[in-house]
PDB file of C-alpha atoms in Angstrom:
ATOM      1  CA  MET A   1      97.393 106.404  83.750  1.00  0.00           C
ATOM      2  CA  PRO A   2      99.892 103.746  84.921  1.00  0.00           C
ATOM      3  CA  LEU A   3     103.393 104.654  86.034  1.00  0.00           C
ATOM      4  CA  SER A   4     106.313 104.051  83.736  1.00  0.00           C
ATOM      5  CA  GLU A   5     108.999 101.561  84.738  1.00  0.00           C
ATOM      6  CA  HIS A   6     111.349 104.384  85.670  1.00  0.00           C
ATOM      7  CA  GLU A   7     108.691 106.017  87.863  1.00  0.00           C
ATOM      8  CA  GLN A   8     107.883 102.691  89.528  1.00  0.00           C
ATOM      9  CA  ARG A   9     111.571 102.112  90.288  1.00  0.00           C
ATOM     10  CA  MET A  10     111.891 105.602  91.716  1.00  0.00           C
ATOM     11  CA  LEU A  11     108.781 105.113  93.860  1.00  0.00           C
ATOM     12  CA  GLU A  12     110.089 101.801  95.180  1.00  0.00           C
ATOM     13  CA  GLN A  13     113.436 103.420  95.920  1.00  0.00           C
ATOM     14  CA  MET A  14     111.708 106.234  97.800  1.00  0.00           C
ATOM     15  CA  GLU A  15     109.704 103.715  99.825  1.00  0.00           C
ATOM     16  CA  ARG A  16     112.843 101.762 100.727  1.00  0.00           C
ATOM     17  CA  ALA A  17     114.592 104.985 101.733  1.00  0.00           C
ATOM     18  CA  LEU A  18     111.642 105.992 103.900  1.00  0.00           C
ATOM     19  CA  TYR A  19     111.557 102.600 105.602  1.00  0.00           C
ATOM     20  CA  ALA A  20     115.317 102.732 106.166  1.00  0.00           C
ATOM     21  CA  GLU A  21     115.235 106.265 107.549  1.00  0.00           C
ATOM     22  CA  ASP A  22     112.159 106.025 109.784  1.00  0.00           C
ATOM     23  CA  PRO A  23     110.448 102.606 109.863  1.00  0.00           C
ATOM     24  CA  LYS A  24     107.948 103.613 112.556  1.00  0.00           C
ATOM     25  CA  PHE A  25     106.730 106.595 110.531  1.00  0.00           C
ATOM     26  CA  ALA A  26     106.627 104.531 107.351  1.00  0.00           C
ATOM     27  CA  SER A  27     104.498 101.833 108.982  1.00  0.00           C
ATOM     28  CA  ALA A  28     102.164 104.533 110.309  1.00  0.00           C
ATOM     29  CA  LEU A  29     101.704 105.790 106.751  1.00  0.00           C
ATOM     30  CA  GLU A  30     100.515 102.393 105.541  1.00  0.00           C
ATOM     31  CA  GLY A  31      97.078 103.552 106.551  1.00  0.00           C
ATOM     32  CA  SER A  32      95.126 100.589 107.785  1.00  0.00           C
ATOM     33  CA  GLY A  33      97.084  99.871 110.960  1.00  0.00           C
ATOM     34  CA  LEU A  34      94.717 101.560 113.383  1.00  0.00           C
ATOM     35  CA  ARG A  35      91.577 100.358 111.644  1.00  0.00           C
ATOM     36  CA  THR A  36      92.889  96.790 111.539  1.00  0.00           C
ATOM     37  CA  TYR A  37      93.844  96.934 115.208  1.00  0.00           C
ATOM     38  CA  THR A  38      90.448  98.229 116.343  1.00  0.00           C
ATOM     39  CA  ARG A  39      88.571  95.791 114.112  1.00  0.00           C
ATOM     40  CA  ARG A  40      90.623  92.897 115.509  1.00  0.00           C
ATOM     41  CA  ARG A  41      89.981  94.157 119.045  1.00  0.00           C
ATOM     42  CA  VAL A  42      86.217  94.252 118.435  1.00  0.00           C
ATOM     43  CA  TYR A  43      86.253  90.713 116.993  1.00  0.00           C
ATOM     44  CA  GLN A  44      88.223  89.455 119.996  1.00  0.00           C
ATOM     45  CA  ALA A  45      85.758  91.142 122.344  1.00  0.00           C
ATOM     46  CA  VAL A  46      82.819  89.481 120.563  1.00  0.00           C
ATOM     47  CA  ALA A  47      84.544  86.093 120.851  1.00  0.00           C
ATOM     48  CA  GLY A  48      85.186  86.753 124.550  1.00  0.00           C
ATOM     49  CA  PHE A  49      81.535  87.707 124.995  1.00  0.00           C
ATOM     50  CA  LEU A  50      80.502  84.353 123.557  1.00  0.00           C
ATOM     51  CA  VAL A  51      82.922  82.591 125.927  1.00  0.00           C
ATOM     52  CA  GLY A  52      81.339  84.550 128.777  1.00  0.00           C
ATOM     53  CA  ILE A  53      77.894  83.325 127.744  1.00  0.00           C
ATOM     54  CA  ALA A  54      79.196  79.759 127.681  1.00  0.00           C
ATOM     55  CA  LEU A  55      80.677  80.176 131.174  1.00  0.00           C
ATOM     56  CA  LEU A  56      77.424  81.662 132.461  1.00  0.00           C
ATOM     57  CA  MET A  57      75.401  78.770 131.066  1.00  0.00           C
ATOM     58  CA  ALA A  58      77.894  76.170 132.291  1.00  0.00           C
ATOM     59  CA  GLY A  59      77.774  77.669 135.766  1.00  0.00           C
ATOM     60  CA  MET A  60      73.986  77.524 135.746  1.00  0.00           C
ATOM     61  CA  VAL A  61      73.931  73.908 134.566  1.00  0.00           C
ATOM     62  CA  ALA A  62      76.621  72.812 137.042  1.00  0.00           C
ATOM     63  CA  GLN A  63      74.994  74.944 139.771  1.00  0.00           C
ATOM     64  CA  LEU A  64      78.281  76.670 140.487  1.00  0.00           C
ATOM     65  CA  ILE A  65      77.484  80.302 141.193  1.00  0.00           C
ATOM     66  CA  TRP A  66      81.095  81.495 140.984  1.00  0.00           C
ATOM     67  CA  VAL A  67      81.449  80.168 137.402  1.00  0.00           C
ATOM     68  CA  SER A  68      78.293  82.044 136.407  1.00  0.00           C
ATOM     69  CA  VAL A  69      79.584  85.239 138.042  1.00  0.00           C
ATOM     70  CA  VAL A  70      82.931  84.894 136.197  1.00  0.00           C
ATOM     71  CA  GLY A  71      81.038  84.349 132.936  1.00  0.00           C
ATOM     72  CA  PHE A  72      78.946  87.453 133.540  1.00  0.00           C
ATOM     73  CA  LEU A  73      82.048  89.541 134.330  1.00  0.00           C
ATOM     74  CA  VAL A  74      83.752  88.279 131.159  1.00  0.00           C
ATOM     75  CA  MET A  75      80.656  89.205 129.153  1.00  0.00           C
ATOM     76  CA  LEU A  76      80.534  92.670 130.720  1.00  0.00           C
ATOM     77  CA  GLY A  77      84.224  93.357 130.155  1.00  0.00           C
ATOM     78  CA  CYS A  78      84.106  92.184 126.548  1.00  0.00           C
ATOM     79  CA  ALA A  79      81.003  94.237 125.844  1.00  0.00           C
ATOM     80  CA  VAL A  80      82.766  97.353 127.139  1.00  0.00           C
ATOM     81  CA  LEU A  81      85.844  96.581 125.015  1.00  0.00           C
ATOM     82  CA  ALA A  82      83.727  96.007 121.910  1.00  0.00           C
ATOM     83  CA  VAL A  83      81.747  99.223 122.308  1.00  0.00           C
ATOM     84  CA  THR A  84      84.787 101.400 123.049  1.00  0.00           C
ATOM     85  CA  GLY A  85      86.755  99.772 120.228  1.00  0.00           C
ATOM     86  CA  TRP A  86      83.904 100.282 117.775  1.00  0.00           C
ATOM     87  CA  ARG A  87      83.561 103.958 118.715  1.00  0.00           C
ATOM     88  CA  LYS A  88      87.296 104.603 118.372  1.00  0.00           C
ATOM     89  CA  ALA A  89      87.581 102.974 114.955  1.00  0.00           C
ATOM     90  CA  PRO A  90      88.079 105.677 112.321  1.00  0.00           C
ATOM     91  CA  LYS A  91      85.894 105.646 109.259  1.00  0.00           C
ATOM     92  CA  PRO A  92      87.578 105.132 105.878  1.00  0.00           C
ATOM     93  CA  GLY A  93      89.325 108.344 104.855  1.00  0.00           C
ATOM     94  CA  GLU A  94      88.929 109.854 108.327  1.00  0.00           C
ATOM     95  CA  HIS A  95      91.748 110.868 110.641  1.00  0.00           C
ATOM     96  CA  PRO A  96      91.971 109.066 113.999  1.00  0.00           C
ATOM     97  CA  THR A  97      90.220 110.983 116.804  1.00  0.00           C
ATOM     98  CA  GLY A  98      93.413 111.444 118.818  1.00  0.00           C
ATOM     99  CA  ALA A  99      95.383 112.848 115.915  1.00  0.00           C
ATOM    100  CA  VAL A 100      96.224 116.516 115.976  1.00  0.00           C
ATOM    101  CA  ARG A 101      95.879 118.177 112.610  1.00  0.00           C
ATOM    102  CA  ARG A 102      98.772 120.482 111.836  1.00  0.00           C
ATOM    103  CA  PRO A 103      98.555 123.472 109.574  1.00  0.00           C
ATOM    104  CA  VAL A 104      99.195 122.886 105.894  1.00  0.00           C
ATOM    105  CA  ARG A 105     102.347 125.044 106.025  1.00  0.00           C
ATOM    106  CA  ALA A 106     104.040 122.577 108.406  1.00  0.00           C
ATOM    107  CA  LYS A 107     103.258 119.687 106.068  1.00  0.00           C
ATOM    108  CA  ARG A 108     104.629 121.565 103.098  1.00  0.00           C
ATOM    109  CA  SER A 109     107.868 122.344 104.875  1.00  0.00           C
ATOM    110  CA  MET A 110     108.227 118.691 105.848  1.00  0.00           C
ATOM    111  CA  MET A 111     107.603 117.657 102.256  1.00  0.00           C
ATOM    112  CA  ASP A 112     110.126 120.237 101.097  1.00  0.00           C
ATOM    113  CA  ARG A 113     112.715 118.724 103.436  1.00  0.00           C
ATOM    114  CA  ILE A 114     111.962 115.215 102.213  1.00  0.00           C
ATOM    115  CA  GLU A 115     112.208 116.326  98.585  1.00  0.00           C
ATOM    116  CA  GLU A 116     115.459 118.140  99.335  1.00  0.00           C
ATOM    117  CA  ARG A 117     116.953 115.005 100.975  1.00  0.00           C
ATOM    118  CA  TRP A 118     115.810 112.885  98.059  1.00  0.00           C
ATOM    119  CA  GLN A 119     117.357 115.280  95.555  1.00  0.00           C
ATOM    120  CA  ARG A 120     120.612 115.345  97.551  1.00  0.00           C
ATOM    121  CA  ARG A 121     120.790 111.540  97.610  1.00  0.00           C
ATOM    122  CA  ARG A 122     120.047 111.345  93.918  1.00  0.00           C
ATOM    123  CA  ASP A 123     122.763 113.905  93.156  1.00  0.00           C
ATOM    124  CA  GLU A 124     125.249 111.983  95.324  1.00  0.00           C
ATOM    125  CA  GLN A 125     124.455 108.722  93.550  1.00  0.00           C
ATOM    126  CA  GLN A 126     124.817 110.294  90.119  1.00  0.00           C
ATOM    127  CA  GLY A 127     128.128 111.870  91.110  1.00  0.00           C
ATOM    128  CA  ARG A 128     129.689 108.508  92.077  1.00  0.00           C
TER     129      ARG A 128
END
């Protein structure tokens, strides 16, 4: 069921208030930040791996051993980055591996505080 116009306005107002109060927390709640970062890191590592292959081949063709060694090291480093980035990427709907899960009571009390602040602001605005 879609939200009414009043509910949409209230939701937008809550989002603006959250961004104004704690922009770092609000951006963390957007959800895809970590997944996007790790996906981008894996793509960059794959591109670097291909550059490493090109350097390795160029060094072999030009008979410059040091260029081939640099190409191999670039390939190795990018492969490590890609594998570690792929392993760290959370699955959709999954919490990041480094995140500590707090008990539900702590989340409820935080939500109660947020609701209380919201109600206070709304009461202040209506009283003006």
